[in-house]
Tab-separated table of C-alpha atoms and ligand atoms in Angstrom:
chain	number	residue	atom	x	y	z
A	1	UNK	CA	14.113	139.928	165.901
A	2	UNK	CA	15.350	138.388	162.523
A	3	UNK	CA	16.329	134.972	162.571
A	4	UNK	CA	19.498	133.920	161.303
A	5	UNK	CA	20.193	132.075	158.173
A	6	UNK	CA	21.659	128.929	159.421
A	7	UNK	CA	23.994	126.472	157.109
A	8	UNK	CA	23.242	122.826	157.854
A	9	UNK	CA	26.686	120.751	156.955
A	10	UNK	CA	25.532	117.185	157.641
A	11	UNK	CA	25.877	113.809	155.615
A	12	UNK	CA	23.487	112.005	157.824
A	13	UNK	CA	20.072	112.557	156.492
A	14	UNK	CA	17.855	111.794	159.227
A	15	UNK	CA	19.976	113.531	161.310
A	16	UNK	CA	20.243	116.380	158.831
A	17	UNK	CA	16.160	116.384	158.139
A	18	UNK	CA	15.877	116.497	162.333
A	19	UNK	CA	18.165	119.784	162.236
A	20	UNK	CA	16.367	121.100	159.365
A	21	UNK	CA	12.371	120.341	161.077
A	22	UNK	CA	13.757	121.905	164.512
A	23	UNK	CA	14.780	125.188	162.419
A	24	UNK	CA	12.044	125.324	160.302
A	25	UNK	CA	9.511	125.062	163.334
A	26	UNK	CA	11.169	127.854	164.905
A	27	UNK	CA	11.580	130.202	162.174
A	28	UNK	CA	15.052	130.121	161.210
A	29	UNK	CA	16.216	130.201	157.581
A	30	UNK	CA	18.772	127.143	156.763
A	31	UNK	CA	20.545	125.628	153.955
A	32	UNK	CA	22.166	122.623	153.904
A	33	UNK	CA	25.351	121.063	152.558
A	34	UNK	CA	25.352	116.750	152.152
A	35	UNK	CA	29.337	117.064	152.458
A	36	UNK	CA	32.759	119.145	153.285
A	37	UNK	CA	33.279	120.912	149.788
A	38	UNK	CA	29.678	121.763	149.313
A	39	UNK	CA	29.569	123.141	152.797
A	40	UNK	CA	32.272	125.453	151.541
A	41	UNK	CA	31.216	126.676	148.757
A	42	UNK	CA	27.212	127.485	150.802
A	43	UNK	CA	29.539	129.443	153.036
A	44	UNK	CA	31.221	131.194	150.333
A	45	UNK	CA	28.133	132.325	148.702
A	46	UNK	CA	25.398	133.269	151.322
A	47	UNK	CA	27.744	133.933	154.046
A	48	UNK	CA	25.592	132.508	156.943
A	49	UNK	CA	25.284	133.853	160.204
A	50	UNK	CA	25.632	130.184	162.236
A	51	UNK	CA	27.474	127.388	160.535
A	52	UNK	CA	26.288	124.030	162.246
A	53	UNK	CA	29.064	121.567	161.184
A	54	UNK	CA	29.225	117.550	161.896
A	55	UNK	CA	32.788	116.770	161.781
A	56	UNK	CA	32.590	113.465	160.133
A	57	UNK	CA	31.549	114.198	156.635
A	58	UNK	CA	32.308	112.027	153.324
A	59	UNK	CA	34.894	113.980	151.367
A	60	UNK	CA	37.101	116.330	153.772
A	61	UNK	CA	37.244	116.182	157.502
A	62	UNK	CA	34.809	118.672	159.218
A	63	UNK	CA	38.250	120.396	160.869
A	64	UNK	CA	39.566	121.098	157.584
A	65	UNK	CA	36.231	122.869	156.891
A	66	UNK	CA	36.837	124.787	160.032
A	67	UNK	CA	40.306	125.789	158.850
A	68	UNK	CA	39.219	126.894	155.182
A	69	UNK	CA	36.418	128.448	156.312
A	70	UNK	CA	38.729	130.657	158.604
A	71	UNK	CA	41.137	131.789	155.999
A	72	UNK	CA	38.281	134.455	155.229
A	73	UNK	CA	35.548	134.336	157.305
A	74	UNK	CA	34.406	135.075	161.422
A	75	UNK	CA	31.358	133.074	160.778
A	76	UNK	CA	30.058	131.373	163.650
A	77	UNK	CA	31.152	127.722	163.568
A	78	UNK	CA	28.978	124.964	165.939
A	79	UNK	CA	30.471	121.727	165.730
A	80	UNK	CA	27.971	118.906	166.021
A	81	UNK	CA	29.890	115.810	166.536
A	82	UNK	CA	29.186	112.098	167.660
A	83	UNK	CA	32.953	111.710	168.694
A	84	UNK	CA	32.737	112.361	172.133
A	85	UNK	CA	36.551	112.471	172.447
A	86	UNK	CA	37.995	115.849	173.674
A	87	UNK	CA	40.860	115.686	171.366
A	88	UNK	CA	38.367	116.227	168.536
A	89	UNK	CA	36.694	118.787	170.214
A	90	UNK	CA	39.680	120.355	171.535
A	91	UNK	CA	41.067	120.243	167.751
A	92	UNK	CA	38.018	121.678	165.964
A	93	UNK	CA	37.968	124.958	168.875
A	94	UNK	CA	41.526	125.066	168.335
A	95	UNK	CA	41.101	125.207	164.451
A	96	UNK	CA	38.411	128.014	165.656
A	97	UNK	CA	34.966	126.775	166.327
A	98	UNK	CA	33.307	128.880	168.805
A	99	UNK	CA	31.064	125.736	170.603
A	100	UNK	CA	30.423	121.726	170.010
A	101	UNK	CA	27.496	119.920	170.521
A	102	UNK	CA	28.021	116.297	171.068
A	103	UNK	CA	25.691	113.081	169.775
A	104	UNK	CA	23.036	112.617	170.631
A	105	UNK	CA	21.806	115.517	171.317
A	106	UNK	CA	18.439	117.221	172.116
A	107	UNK	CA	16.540	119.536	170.374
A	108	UNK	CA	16.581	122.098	173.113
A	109	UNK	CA	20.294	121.750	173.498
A	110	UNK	CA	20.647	122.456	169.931
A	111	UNK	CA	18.674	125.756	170.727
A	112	UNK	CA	19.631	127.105	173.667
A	113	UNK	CA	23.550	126.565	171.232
A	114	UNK	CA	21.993	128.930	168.518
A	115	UNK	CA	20.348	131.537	171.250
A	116	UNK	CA	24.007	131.256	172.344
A	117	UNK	CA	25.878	132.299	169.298
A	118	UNK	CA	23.007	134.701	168.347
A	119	UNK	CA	23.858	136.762	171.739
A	120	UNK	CA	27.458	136.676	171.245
A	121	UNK	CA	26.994	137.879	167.309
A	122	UNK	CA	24.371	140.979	169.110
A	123	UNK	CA	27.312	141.769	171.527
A	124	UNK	CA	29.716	141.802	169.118
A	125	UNK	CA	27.808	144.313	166.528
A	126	UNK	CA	27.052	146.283	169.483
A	127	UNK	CA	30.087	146.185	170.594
A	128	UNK	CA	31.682	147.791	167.528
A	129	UNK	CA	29.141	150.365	167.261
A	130	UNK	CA	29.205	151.451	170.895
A	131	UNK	CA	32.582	152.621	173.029
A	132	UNK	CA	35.002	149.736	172.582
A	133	UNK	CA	36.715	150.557	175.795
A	134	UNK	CA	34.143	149.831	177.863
A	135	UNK	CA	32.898	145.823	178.373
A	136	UNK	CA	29.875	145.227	180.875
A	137	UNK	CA	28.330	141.784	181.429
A	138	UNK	CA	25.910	141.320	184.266
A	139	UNK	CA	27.394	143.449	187.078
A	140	UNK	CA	30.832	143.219	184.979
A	141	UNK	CA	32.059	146.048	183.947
A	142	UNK	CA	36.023	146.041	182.562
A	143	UNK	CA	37.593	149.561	181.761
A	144	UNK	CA	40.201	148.464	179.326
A	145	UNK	CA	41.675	151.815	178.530
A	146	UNK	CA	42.187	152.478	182.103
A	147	UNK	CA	43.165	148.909	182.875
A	148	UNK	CA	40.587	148.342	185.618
A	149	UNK	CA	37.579	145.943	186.395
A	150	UNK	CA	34.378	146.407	188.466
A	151	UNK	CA	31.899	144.317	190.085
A	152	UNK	CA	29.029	146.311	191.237
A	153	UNK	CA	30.872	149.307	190.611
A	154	UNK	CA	33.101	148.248	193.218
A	155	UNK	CA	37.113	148.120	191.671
A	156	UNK	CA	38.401	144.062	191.525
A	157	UNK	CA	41.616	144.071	193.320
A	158	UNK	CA	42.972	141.405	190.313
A	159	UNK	CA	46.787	140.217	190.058
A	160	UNK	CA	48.339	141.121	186.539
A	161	UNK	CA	47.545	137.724	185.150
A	162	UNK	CA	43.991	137.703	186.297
A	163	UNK	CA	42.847	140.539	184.698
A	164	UNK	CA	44.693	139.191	181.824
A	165	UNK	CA	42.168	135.862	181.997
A	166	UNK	CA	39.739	138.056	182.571
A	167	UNK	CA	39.689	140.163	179.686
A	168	UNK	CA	40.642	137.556	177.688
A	169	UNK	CA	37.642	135.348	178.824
A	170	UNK	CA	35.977	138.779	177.749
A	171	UNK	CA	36.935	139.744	174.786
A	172	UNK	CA	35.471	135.897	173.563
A	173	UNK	CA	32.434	135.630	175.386
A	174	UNK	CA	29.811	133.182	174.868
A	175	UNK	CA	32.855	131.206	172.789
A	176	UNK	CA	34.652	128.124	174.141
A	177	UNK	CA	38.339	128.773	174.798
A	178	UNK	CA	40.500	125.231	175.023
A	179	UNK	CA	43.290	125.320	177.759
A	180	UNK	CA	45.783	125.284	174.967
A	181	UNK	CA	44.183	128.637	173.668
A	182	UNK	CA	44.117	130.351	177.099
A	183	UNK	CA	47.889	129.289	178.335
A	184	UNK	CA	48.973	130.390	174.975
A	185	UNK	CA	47.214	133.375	175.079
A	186	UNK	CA	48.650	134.369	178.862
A	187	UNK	CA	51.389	132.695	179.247
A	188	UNK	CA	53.322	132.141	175.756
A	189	UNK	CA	53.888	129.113	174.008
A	190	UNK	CA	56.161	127.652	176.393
A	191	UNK	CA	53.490	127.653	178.848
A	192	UNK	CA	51.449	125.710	176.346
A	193	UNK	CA	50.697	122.261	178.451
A	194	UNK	CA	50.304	124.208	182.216
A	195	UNK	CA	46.387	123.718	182.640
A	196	UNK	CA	47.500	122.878	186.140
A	197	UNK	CA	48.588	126.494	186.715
A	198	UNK	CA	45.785	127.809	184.643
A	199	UNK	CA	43.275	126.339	187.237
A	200	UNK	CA	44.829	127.810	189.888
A	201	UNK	CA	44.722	131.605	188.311
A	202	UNK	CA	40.668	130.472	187.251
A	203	UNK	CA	40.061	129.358	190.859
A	204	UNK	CA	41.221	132.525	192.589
A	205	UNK	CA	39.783	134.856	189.930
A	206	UNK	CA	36.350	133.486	190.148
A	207	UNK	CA	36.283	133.994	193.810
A	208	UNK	CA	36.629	137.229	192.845
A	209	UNK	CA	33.685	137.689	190.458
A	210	UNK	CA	31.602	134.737	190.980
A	211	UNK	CA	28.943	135.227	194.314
A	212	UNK	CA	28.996	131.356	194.421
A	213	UNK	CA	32.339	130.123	192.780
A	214	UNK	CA	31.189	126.669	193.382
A	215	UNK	CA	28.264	127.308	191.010
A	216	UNK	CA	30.043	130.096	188.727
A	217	UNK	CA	27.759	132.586	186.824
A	218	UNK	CA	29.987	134.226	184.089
A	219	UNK	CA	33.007	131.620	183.755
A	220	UNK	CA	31.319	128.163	182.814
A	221	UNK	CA	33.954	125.082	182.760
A	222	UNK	CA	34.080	122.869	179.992
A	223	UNK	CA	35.553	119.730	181.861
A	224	UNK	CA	38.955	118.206	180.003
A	225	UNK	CA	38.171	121.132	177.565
A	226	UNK	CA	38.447	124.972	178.743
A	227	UNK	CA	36.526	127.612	179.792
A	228	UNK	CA	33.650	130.240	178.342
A	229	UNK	CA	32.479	133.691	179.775
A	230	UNK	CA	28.826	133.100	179.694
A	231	UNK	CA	26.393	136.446	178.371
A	232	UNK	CA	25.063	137.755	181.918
A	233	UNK	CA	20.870	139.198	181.428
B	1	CA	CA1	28.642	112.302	159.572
């Protein structure tokens, strides 16, 4: 498998050297960018396949790398953050980061976070390539031509606004969706603050595709957050 060229945006330089070790001893390519404007100009020119971004930088805020990055590029975006607050997190997803990693964290972590993004980047190419129609995760499978989902083969009797969710969830798997994202996505944007409604629709959905909805397998929850469809082997 090739490894992915990774783009290291971190002022921190032990912190940055510690990201830049773990890569090298597992074979990844990486650059790295000391601040927000050079992190956007390394994007512009090797267009990376993971961009691993630490939101407080020196110059511009890591969210307005997000946003600039976004006017022209797909690129995976990992936020690696030591503000544990969920408002940041919720605003760099929101700006379109697809996952956050909060400091400290472990090497492992960090990853399991790339293996992540890598398997959502396969699914999408193969996606594109193969019938577009047609999504299968795990015993998954969501017809969305015909409007229909399966578990097992078996057809998921699913109110409109579950299979809604559903797809939804689908169409961004392996990414972390923020409640905001979701309601606005279902519901409209005066649904926008109704995570208590939201819950309800994820709670009766997963009973329908999760064997153990106490211990879900394909719709993780990202406490004060959101929600992400998990890759299924
Ligand atoms: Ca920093």
């Amino acid at each position: 498998m090739n490894k992915a060229l990774i783009l290291v945006v971190e002022d921190d330089a032990p912190v940055r050297n510690l990201i830049s070790t773990t890569l090298k001893a597992h074979d990844y390519k990486f650059i790295v960018a000391p601040s927000g404007e050079n992190a956007i100009m390394e994007a512009a020119s090797h267009n990376p396949d993971i961009v691993l971004l630490d939101l407080g930088l020196p110059d511009i805020d890591g969210v307005e790398v997000i946003k600039r990055i976004r006017t022209w590029s797909n690129m995976p975006i990992i936020v690696i953050s030591a503000r544990s607050e969920d408002t940041d997190k919720i605003e760099a997803l929101d700006s379109g980061a697809d996952d956050y990693l909060t400091k400290p964290f472990s090497v492992e972590e960090l990853l399991a976070r790339i293996r992540v993004t890598q398997r959502r980047l396969s699914v999408m190419q193969a996606g594109a390539s193969a019938n577009d129609s047609v999504f299968t995760n795990g015993s998954l499978r969501i017809d969305f031509a015909a409007g229909c989902a399966y578990l097992n083969e078996t057809e998921l009797h699913l109110t409109p606004i579950e299979y809604k969710l559903l797809c939804l969830m689908a169409q961004n798997v392996g990414k972390v969706l923020t409640h905001t994202y979701i309601t606005q996505k279902i519901w409209g944007s005066s649904w926008e603050n109704d995570v208590a409604s939201l819950r309800v629709f994820m709670a009766t959905l997963r009973k329908k595709i999760e064997s153990t909805p106490d211990s879900p397998q394909y719709i993780q929850t990202h406490i004060g957050v959101g929600y992400r469809m998990m890759k299924v082997e």
